[in-house]
Structures are given as C-alpha cells and as structure tokens.
XYZ file of C-alpha atoms in Angstrom:
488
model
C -2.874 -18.486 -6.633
C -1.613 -19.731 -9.834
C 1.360 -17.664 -11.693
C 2.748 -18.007 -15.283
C 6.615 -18.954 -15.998
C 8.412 -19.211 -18.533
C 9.905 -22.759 -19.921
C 13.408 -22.132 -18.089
C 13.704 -22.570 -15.581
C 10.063 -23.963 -14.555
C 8.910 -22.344 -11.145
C 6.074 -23.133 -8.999
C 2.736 -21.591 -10.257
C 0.729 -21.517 -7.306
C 1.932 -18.012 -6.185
C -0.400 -16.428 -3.196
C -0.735 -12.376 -3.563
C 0.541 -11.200 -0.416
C -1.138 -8.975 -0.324
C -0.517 -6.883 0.823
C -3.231 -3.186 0.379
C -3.620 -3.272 -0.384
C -1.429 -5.906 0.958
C -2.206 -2.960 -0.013
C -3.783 -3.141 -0.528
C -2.656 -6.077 1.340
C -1.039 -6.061 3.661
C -3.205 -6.264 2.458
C -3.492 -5.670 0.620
C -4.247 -7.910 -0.953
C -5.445 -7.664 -3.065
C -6.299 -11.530 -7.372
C -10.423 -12.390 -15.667
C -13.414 -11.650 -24.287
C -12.557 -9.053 -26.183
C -13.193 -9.159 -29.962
C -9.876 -6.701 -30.483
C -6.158 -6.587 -31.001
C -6.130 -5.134 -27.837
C -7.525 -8.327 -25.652
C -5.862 -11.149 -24.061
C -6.505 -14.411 -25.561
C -5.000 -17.781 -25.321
C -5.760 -20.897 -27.685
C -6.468 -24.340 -26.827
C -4.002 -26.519 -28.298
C -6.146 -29.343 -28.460
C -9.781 -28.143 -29.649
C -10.838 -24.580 -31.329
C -12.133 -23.448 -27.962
C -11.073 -19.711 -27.592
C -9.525 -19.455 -24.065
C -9.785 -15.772 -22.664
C -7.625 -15.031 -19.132
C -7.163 -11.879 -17.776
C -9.824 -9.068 -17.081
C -12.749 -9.432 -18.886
C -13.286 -7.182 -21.437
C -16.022 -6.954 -24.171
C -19.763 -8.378 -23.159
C -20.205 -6.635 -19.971
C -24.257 -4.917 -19.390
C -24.064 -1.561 -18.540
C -26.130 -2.818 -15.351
C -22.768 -4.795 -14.110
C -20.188 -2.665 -15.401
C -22.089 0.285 -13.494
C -22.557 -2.606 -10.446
C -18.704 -3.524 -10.808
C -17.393 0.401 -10.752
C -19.560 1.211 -7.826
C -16.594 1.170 -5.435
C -14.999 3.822 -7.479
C -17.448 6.628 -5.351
C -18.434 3.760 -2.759
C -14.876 3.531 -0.937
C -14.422 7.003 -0.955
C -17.858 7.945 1.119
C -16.840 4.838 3.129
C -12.856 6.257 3.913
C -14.861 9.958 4.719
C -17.320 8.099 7.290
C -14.367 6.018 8.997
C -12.151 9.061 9.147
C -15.193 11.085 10.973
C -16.264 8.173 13.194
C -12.514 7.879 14.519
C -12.258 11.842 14.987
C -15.134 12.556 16.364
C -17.472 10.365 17.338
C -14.906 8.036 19.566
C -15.228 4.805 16.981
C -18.475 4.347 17.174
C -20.346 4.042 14.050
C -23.453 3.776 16.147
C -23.280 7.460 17.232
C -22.036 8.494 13.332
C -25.481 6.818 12.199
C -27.067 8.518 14.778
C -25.898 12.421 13.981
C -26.582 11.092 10.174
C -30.281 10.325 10.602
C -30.458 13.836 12.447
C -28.280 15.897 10.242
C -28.013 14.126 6.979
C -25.121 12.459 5.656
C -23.643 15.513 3.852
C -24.209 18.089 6.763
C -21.857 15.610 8.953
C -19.466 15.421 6.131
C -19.422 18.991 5.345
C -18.667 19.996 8.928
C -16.582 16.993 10.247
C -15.159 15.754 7.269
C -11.834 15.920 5.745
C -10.345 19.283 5.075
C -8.410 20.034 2.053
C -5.454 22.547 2.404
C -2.630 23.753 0.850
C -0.213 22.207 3.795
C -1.761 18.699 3.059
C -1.063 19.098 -0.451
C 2.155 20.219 -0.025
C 2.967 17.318 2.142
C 1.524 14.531 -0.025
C 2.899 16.287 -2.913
C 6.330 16.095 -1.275
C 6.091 12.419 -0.192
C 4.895 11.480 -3.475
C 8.069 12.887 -4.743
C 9.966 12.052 -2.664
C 9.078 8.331 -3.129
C 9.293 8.883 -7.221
C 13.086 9.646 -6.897
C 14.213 6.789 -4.481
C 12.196 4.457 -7.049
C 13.679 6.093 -10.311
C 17.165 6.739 -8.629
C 18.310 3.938 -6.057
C 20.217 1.402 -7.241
C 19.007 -1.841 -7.171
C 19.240 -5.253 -8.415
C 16.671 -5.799 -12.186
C 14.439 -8.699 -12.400
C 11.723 -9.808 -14.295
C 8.207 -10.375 -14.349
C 5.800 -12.542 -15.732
C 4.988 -12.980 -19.121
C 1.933 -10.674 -20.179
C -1.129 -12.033 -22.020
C 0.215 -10.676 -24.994
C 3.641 -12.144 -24.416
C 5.419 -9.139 -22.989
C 8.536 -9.657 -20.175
C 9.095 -6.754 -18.410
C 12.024 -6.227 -16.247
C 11.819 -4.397 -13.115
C 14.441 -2.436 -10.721
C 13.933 -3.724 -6.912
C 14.833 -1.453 -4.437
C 12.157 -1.079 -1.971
C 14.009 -2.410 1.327
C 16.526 0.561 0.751
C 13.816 3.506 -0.031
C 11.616 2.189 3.217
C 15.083 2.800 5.363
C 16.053 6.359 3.418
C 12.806 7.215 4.415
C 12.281 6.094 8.028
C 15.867 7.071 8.753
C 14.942 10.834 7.263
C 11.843 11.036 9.221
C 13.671 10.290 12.458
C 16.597 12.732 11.826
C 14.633 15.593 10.847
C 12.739 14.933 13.903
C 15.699 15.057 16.252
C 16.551 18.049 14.210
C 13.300 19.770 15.128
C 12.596 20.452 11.502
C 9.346 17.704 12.084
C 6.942 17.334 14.633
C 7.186 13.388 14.899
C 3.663 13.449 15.662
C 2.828 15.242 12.562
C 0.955 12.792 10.278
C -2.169 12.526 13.233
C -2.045 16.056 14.244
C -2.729 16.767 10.443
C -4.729 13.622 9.466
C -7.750 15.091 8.404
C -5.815 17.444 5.807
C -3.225 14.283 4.737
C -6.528 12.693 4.066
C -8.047 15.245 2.236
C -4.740 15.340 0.111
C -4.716 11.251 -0.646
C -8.095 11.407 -1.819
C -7.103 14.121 -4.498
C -4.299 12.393 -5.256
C -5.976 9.031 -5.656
C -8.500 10.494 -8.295
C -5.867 12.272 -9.970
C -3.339 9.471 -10.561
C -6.243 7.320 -11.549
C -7.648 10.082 -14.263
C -3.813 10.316 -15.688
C -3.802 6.435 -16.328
C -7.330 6.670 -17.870
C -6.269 9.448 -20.323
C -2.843 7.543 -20.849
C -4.381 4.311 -22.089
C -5.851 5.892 -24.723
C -3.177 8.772 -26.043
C -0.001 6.810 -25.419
C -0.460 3.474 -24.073
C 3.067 1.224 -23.172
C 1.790 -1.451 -24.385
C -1.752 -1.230 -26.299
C -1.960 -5.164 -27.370
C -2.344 -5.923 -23.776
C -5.416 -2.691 -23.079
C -8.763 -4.305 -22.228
C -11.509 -2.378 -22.850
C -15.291 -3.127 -21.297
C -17.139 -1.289 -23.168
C -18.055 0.765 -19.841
C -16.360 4.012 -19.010
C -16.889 3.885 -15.505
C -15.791 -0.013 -15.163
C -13.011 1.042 -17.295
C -11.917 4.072 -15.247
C -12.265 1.787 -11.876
C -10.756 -1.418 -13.266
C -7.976 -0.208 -15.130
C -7.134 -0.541 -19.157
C -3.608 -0.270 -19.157
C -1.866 -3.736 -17.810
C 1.507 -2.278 -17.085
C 1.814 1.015 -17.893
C 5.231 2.890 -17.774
C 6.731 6.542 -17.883
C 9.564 5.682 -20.071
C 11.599 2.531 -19.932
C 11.879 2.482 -16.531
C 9.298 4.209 -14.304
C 6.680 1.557 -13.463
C 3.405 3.268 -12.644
C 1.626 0.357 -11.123
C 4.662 -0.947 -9.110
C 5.361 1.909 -8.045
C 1.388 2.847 -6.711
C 1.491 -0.419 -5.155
C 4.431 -0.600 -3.596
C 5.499 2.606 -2.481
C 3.730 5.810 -1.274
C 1.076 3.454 0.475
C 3.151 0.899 1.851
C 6.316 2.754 3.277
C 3.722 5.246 4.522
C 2.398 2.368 6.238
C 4.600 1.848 8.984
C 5.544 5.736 9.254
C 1.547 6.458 10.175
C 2.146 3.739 12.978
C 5.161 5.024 14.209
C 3.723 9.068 14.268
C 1.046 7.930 15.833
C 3.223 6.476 18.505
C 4.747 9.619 19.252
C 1.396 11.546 19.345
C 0.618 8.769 21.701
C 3.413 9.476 24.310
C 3.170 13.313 23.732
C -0.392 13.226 24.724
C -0.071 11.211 27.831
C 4.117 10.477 28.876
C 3.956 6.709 27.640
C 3.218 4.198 24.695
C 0.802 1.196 25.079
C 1.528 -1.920 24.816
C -0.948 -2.574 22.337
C -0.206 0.193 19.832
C 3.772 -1.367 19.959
C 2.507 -4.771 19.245
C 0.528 -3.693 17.128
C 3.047 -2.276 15.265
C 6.182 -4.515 15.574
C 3.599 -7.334 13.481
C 2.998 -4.306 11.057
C 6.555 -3.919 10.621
C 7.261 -7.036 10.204
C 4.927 -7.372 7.074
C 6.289 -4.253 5.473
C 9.779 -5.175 5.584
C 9.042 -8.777 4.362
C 6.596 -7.186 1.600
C 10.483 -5.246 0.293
C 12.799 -7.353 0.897
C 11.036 -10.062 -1.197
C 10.050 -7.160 -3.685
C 10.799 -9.137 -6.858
C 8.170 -12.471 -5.458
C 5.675 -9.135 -5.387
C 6.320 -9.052 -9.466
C 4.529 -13.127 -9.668
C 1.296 -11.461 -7.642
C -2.002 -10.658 -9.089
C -1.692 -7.297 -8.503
C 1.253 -6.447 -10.896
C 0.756 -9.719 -13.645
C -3.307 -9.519 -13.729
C -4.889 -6.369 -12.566
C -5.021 -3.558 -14.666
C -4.028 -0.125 -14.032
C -7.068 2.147 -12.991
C -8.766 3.644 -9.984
C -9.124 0.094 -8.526
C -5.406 0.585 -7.674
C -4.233 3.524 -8.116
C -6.565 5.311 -5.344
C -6.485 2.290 -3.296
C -2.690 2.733 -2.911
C -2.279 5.991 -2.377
C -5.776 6.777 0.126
C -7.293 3.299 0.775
C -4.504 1.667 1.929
C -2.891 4.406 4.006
C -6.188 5.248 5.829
C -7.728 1.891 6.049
C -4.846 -0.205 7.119
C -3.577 1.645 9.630
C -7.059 2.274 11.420
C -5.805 0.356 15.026
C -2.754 3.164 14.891
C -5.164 5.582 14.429
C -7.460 4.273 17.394
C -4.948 3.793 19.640
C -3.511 7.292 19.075
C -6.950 8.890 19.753
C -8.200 6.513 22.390
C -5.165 5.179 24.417
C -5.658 1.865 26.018
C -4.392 -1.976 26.603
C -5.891 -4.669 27.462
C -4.330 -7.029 29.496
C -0.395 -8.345 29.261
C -1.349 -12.496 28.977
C -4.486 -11.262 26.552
C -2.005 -9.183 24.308
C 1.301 -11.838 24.204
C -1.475 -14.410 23.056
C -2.781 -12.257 20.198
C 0.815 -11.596 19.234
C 1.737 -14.397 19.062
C -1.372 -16.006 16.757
C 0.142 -13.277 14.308
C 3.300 -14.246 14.379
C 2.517 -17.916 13.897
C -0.281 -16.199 10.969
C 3.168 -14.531 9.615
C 5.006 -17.686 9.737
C 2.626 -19.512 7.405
C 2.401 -16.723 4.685
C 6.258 -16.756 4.841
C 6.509 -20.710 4.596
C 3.796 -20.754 2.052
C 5.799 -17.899 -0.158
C 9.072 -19.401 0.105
C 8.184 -23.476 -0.982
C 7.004 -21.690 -3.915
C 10.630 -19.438 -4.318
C 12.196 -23.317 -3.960
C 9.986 -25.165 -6.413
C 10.752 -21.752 -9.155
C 14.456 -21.819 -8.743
C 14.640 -25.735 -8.672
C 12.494 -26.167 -11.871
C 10.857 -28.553 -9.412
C 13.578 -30.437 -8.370
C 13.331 -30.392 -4.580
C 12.046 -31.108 -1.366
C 9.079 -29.998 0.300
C 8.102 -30.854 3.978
C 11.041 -33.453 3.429
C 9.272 -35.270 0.232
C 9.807 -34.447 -2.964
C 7.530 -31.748 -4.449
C 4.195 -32.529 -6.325
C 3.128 -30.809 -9.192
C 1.337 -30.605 -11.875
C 2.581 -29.548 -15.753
C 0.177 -26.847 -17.252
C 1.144 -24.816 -20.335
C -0.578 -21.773 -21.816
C -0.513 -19.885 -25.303
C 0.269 -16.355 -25.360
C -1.244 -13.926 -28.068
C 1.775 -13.808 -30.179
C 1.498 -17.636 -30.491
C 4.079 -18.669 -28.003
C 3.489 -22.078 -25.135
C 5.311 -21.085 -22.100
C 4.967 -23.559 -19.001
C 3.830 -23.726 -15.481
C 4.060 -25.453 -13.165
C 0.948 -25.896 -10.443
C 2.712 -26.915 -6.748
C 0.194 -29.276 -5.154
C 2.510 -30.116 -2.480
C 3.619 -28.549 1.282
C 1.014 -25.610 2.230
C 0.127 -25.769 -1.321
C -0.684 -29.781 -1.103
C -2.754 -28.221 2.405
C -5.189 -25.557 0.335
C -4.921 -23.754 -2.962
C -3.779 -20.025 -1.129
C -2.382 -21.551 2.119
C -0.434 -18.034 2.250
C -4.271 -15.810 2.264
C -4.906 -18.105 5.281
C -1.574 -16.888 6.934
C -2.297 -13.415 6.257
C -6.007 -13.572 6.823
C -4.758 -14.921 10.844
C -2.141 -11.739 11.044
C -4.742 -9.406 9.805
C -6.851 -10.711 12.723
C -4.506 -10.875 15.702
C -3.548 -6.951 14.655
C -7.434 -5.731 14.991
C -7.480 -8.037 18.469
C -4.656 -6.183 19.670
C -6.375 -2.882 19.922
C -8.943 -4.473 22.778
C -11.865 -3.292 21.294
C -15.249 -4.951 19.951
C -16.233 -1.826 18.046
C -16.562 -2.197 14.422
C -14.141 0.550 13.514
C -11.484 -1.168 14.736
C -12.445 -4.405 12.869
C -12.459 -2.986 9.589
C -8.985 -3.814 8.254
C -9.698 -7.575 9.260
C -13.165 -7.572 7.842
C -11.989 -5.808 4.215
C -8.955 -8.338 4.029
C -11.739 -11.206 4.317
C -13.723 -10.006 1.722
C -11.014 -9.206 -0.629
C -9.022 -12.314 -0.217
C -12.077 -14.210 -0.640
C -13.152 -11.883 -3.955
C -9.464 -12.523 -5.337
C -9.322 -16.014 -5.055
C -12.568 -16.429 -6.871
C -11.282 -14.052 -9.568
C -8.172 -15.949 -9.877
C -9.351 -19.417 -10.008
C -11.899 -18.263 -12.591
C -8.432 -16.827 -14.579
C -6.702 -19.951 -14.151
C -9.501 -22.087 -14.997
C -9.992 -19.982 -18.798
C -6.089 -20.287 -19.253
C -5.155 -23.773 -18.216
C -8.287 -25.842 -19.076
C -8.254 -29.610 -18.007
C -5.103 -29.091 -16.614
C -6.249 -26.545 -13.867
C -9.015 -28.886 -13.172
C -6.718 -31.494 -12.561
C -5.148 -29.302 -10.406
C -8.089 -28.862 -8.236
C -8.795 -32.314 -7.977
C -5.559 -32.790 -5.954
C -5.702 -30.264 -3.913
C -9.906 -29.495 -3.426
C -9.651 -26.701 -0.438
C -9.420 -23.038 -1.226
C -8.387 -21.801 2.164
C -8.872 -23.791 5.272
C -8.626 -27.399 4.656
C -11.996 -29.697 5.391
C -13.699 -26.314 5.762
C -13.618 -24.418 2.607
C-alpha cells in the first residue's frame, strides 16, 4: 500500500495498513478513492489537463450504489447480534441459530436472546470510553506527523498508546487483586457490554455526521456523495478533531477497541479458570499471538499515522462503530469460544499453529520496518543486503503544491505489492486454528480479515493509480503480484 511523503526526507511509499480492526479493525483490522466542490480532493496532472481525483469518491455516485455501498451500516450490526447469540446460546453453531430462525423468526430470537441494554453496561462503556479519552488527551508522549492531506494539510499527532495499553492493563489487574473487579467481568456481562458498544458505535458515528456539517476541522478536505446514507457510513470528515489536539479518528481507531482487545482475552481467561480450576492451552496461545499484535500495533503508533485508515478513510460509521463494537466483538470471537466452550486440541497440533503465526507476525513486522528504513534513509540503504529499488512518483496537492514519493519495489515489497496483508492474513489464520474447531463461528475473524484486506487493496491501488498516473503503473510493472507471489 502506497503512502504520500513529503520532499524531505523521501520515505518509502509502499506502506501496508496493519491493520489492524479493525487491525481494527485490523488487527485487523485492517482495514485501505470527483467532486465538483471546494470541498473535494483533487490532484493535477503535470503533464496533460487530465483531472486526477484520489481519495474517497465523492460526487457521481447512483443512489442504487451509494444505498449498495452503506448497506453494512445496518448489515454488520444484525450480523454482530447473530454471532453474539450463536456463541451464547446456541454452542457456535450457526446451523442450530438458522434453525430456531426459520421456526421463530429472526426478530423473536433476537428479541429474546439478543443483547440486553442496561444501565450497568452503559455505565461501564461509558467509563472505559473515558477513561481511554484522558490517557489520550493527558499522557505525555512524543508528537509526530502525518501525511499530507489531499488538500495539503500536515497534522501532527501525540503518540502515546504503548503507555495508556499498560495504565490500563496494570489498573485492571490491581483493582482485581483489590476485589473492587471481578476479573472475569467483561464475559459474565458480555451481552450488556455489547448492548452498550452498539449504542455507542451509532452515537459516535451520528456526532461526526452532524460535525462535518456545523463545524468541520478542516472543510476543504469533506467529501460529500451526494448520498446521506453512504455519507453517514463512509465518513465526510477526513480528520476531524476536538480542538487542536483531540484526534477523533485516531483515537476510535486506536484506542477503546484495540486496548480492549487484549483485556476481553485476558477476562475471558479468568472466567475460564473460575469455571473449571485451569486455562487451556489454546485460549493462552491464542492470546500471547494477540498480544503480541497489540503491543506492536502501539509501540509503532506513529507508522499507524502512514496507514489507510488515518491518511484515506474518512470519518463516519465505517469506523467509528467498527472501532468501538465491530472490532471488540468480532476480533476477539476465539476468546469468547474458548471461554464458553473450554477445550484444546492437541500439544504438537497447537505449537505448529503457533508457530505459522509467529512466522505470519514476522513477515508483517519485516515488511513494516524495510519501509521505516527506506523513509528515514530517503532511500539510501540496504534491503535484503542490496541496495533498495524504487521508484520516484510525485503528486499535486489542492493548494498547488508537488510533494514526492517514493514507491519501494524492493525486499517484501520487490516480493508483492502488500507483502505485510500476507503476514497478517497467515496470523489471522493460525489464531482461528488455535481454537480446534471447524465451526464457522470460530472462523469469522479469519474470513472478515480476507475479505477486507482483499477490498482495501483494491481500493488503494485504484487511489494510487488516480494520484500517481504512469508512474504507479510503472510501479506495477516491477512488482506485478498483489499478495502471494505467482498466485495473485
């Protein structure tokens, strides 16, 4: 995945997404776009009157796609409900939820199995989401900056991440020694947590709608569809902010969701030895590999700032409920099995899958930090012992500035075009496996990270190929694989 740089000093512009969540909602979550206004983003071909357009797409849209786009927006919240239900009570099987649907209807099973709001779920999401708010406003941290905006905006951004994720953890464990929390409290109240996110979600995502058009951060660099549902799903705002400092969209991506990530695994682990004296295997494996992609998600926090989810997508449901319900509920789904349905398969079976992740993780870090190299060297180093390849690409901004990239076409990035999706697509894969289960519940994580790696790479070669022209397809020419080289 290509990123934008300025002209000093010149860093390596095929940046991979992490992902992340969604990576994230990647791990994620992972998660990578003509408008006739002031308010578009719009680049200039320097060499013909061709109008280049990057970024979301705006203006043109049929009501028939925008409406097609912005299903998701009430899609993936019916699909959270029916996972959540399956899980709780109908042991995984989405055979025997289809089953009491066809006899009850879909809205009877919801209505009596579904997630219940209350006022302690609220008052524990509202808390968290505080909580969270004040270690990103407050914490010190070092400032670093983004990429340039389509409308030639550099934001700067306070990274402090690594040190919120330890506050937290650290304050989850004391207050559980303390026996002011129930360690085990986020499963033993999941269906009211849930309940919470989801309201949260639509909430967060209705504030940013309303903000985009009553006091927008930055309104040259608002896209508007035409649509009010793709609008509402997709985002309008690119970066908006509370202030100078508070990032919303950072902040949704990077916080509630993610450190929440690892505390879900870790609750669920103590539910797990409460209910039966001991802790699989499986549900610490999977969760050491977990672990290991949350910490490495903060403490390379400011690489995060290069991604397509804070320089490209805009600032709307799309992310905002993603982070704070989809992500939380969705990626932690072989926690959440494990928890409910204790189990491990056997020791040489688990050590294998392990270790495929680990080697999944080593390729996504490898593939991330030939890119940090090439960026801090301007392209003046080494990569795999040669020096690095790469090709010069420039791009107009709308205030009339060229900045330069530079497209890396050597190392993992010689190997495919998002070498690092491939990494995490094999992590993503080896933590489903580690549950021991063929049903499709426990799949899911794996199977969404496929189709939204796959969905962001197409969206972000399309981006690249409006901004940098000839010189993107020169680009492709040297290195022809997407993912997995000689397959795709």
């Amino acid at each position: 995945m290509v990123q934008d740089v300025t002209r000093q000093p010149l860093p390596a512009s095929a940046w991979g997404s992490g992902e992340n969540a969604l990576r994230n909602i990647s791990r994620h979550r992972s998660l990578s776009a003509a408008s006739a206004t002031a308010s578009c983003s719009q680049t200039y071909d320097t060499t013909s009157a061709r109008v280049r357009v990057w970024g979301r797409t705006s203006f043109g849209r049929s009501w028939l796609r925008s409406l097609v786009a912005a299903s998701p927006g009430f899609l993936a919240p019916l699909a959270s409900i029916s996972i959540f239900i399956t899980l709780a009570h109908y042991d995984g099987s989405f055979t025997m939820f289809a089953k009491a649907v066809c006899r009850q209807g879909f809205w009877a099973v919801c209505i009596r199995h579904g997630p219940q709001l209350t006022w302690k779920g609220i008052a524990a999401v509202v808390s968290w989401v505080g909580l969270q708010a004040l270690l990103f406003r407050y914490l010190p941290g070092e400032t670093h900056v983004g990429q340039y905006t389509p409308a030639g905006h550099l934001l700067s951004y306070r990274i402090n991440g690594l040190s919120a994720w330890i506050i937290t953890h650290v304050l989850y464990v004391m207050m559980s020694f303390a026996g002011v929390l129930d360690p085990a409290f986020i499963p033993r109240n999941w269906s009211s947590l849930i309940g919470a996110m989801n309201l949260a979600g639509f909430i967060i995502s209705t504030f940013a709608y309303i903000k985009a058009f009553t006091m927008p951060t930055h309104p040259n660099d608002r896209k508007f569809s035409g649509s009010a549902f793709y609008d509402f799903y997709m985002g309008i705002e690119l970066n908006p902010r509370l202030g100078d400092k508070f990032d919303l969209k950072l902040f949704s991506n990077g916080r509630p969701g993610i450190v929440a990530w690892t505390l879900i695994d870790y609750s669920n682990m103590a539910y797990q030895y409460q209910t039966q004296g001991h802790v699989e295997l499986s549900l610490v494996l999977v969760s050491i590999l977990q672990t290991i992609y949350v910490i490495d998600f903060f403490i390379n926090e400011s690489w995060y700032l290069r991604t397509i989810d804070i320089a490209h997508d805009h600032f709307g449901f799309y992310l905002a409920w993603g982070c704070f319900c989809f992500l939380p509920t969705t990626y932690t789904i072989q926690g959440q099995y494990l928890g409910l349905y204790p189990g491990s398969a056997s020791t040489t079976y688990l050590i294998s899958w392990f270790l495929v992740g680990l080697v999944g993780y080593a390729i996504f870090r490898s593939a991330n930090n030939q890119k940090d190299v090439v960026r801090r060297s301007g392209g003046r180093c080494e990569i795999w012992g040669k020096p690095a390849r790469c090709v010069d690409a420039s791009y107009r901004t709308l205030d009339g500035k060229v900045h330069k990239s530079l497209l890396l076409c050597s190392g993992w990035w010689g190997w495919s075009r998002h070498a690092n999706y491939t990494g995490d697509l094999l992590l993503s894969y080896s933590t489903c496996a580690l549950v021991g289960s063929s049903k499709t519940v426990v799949w899911i994580y794996a199977i969404w990270m496929t189709m939204l790696l796959i969905h962001r790479c197409m969206r972000d070669e399309k981006r690249c190929s409006d901004k940098y022209g000839e010189e993107w397809e020169e680009y492709c020419k040297r290195v022809p694989w997407r993912f997995v080289r000689g397959i795709w």
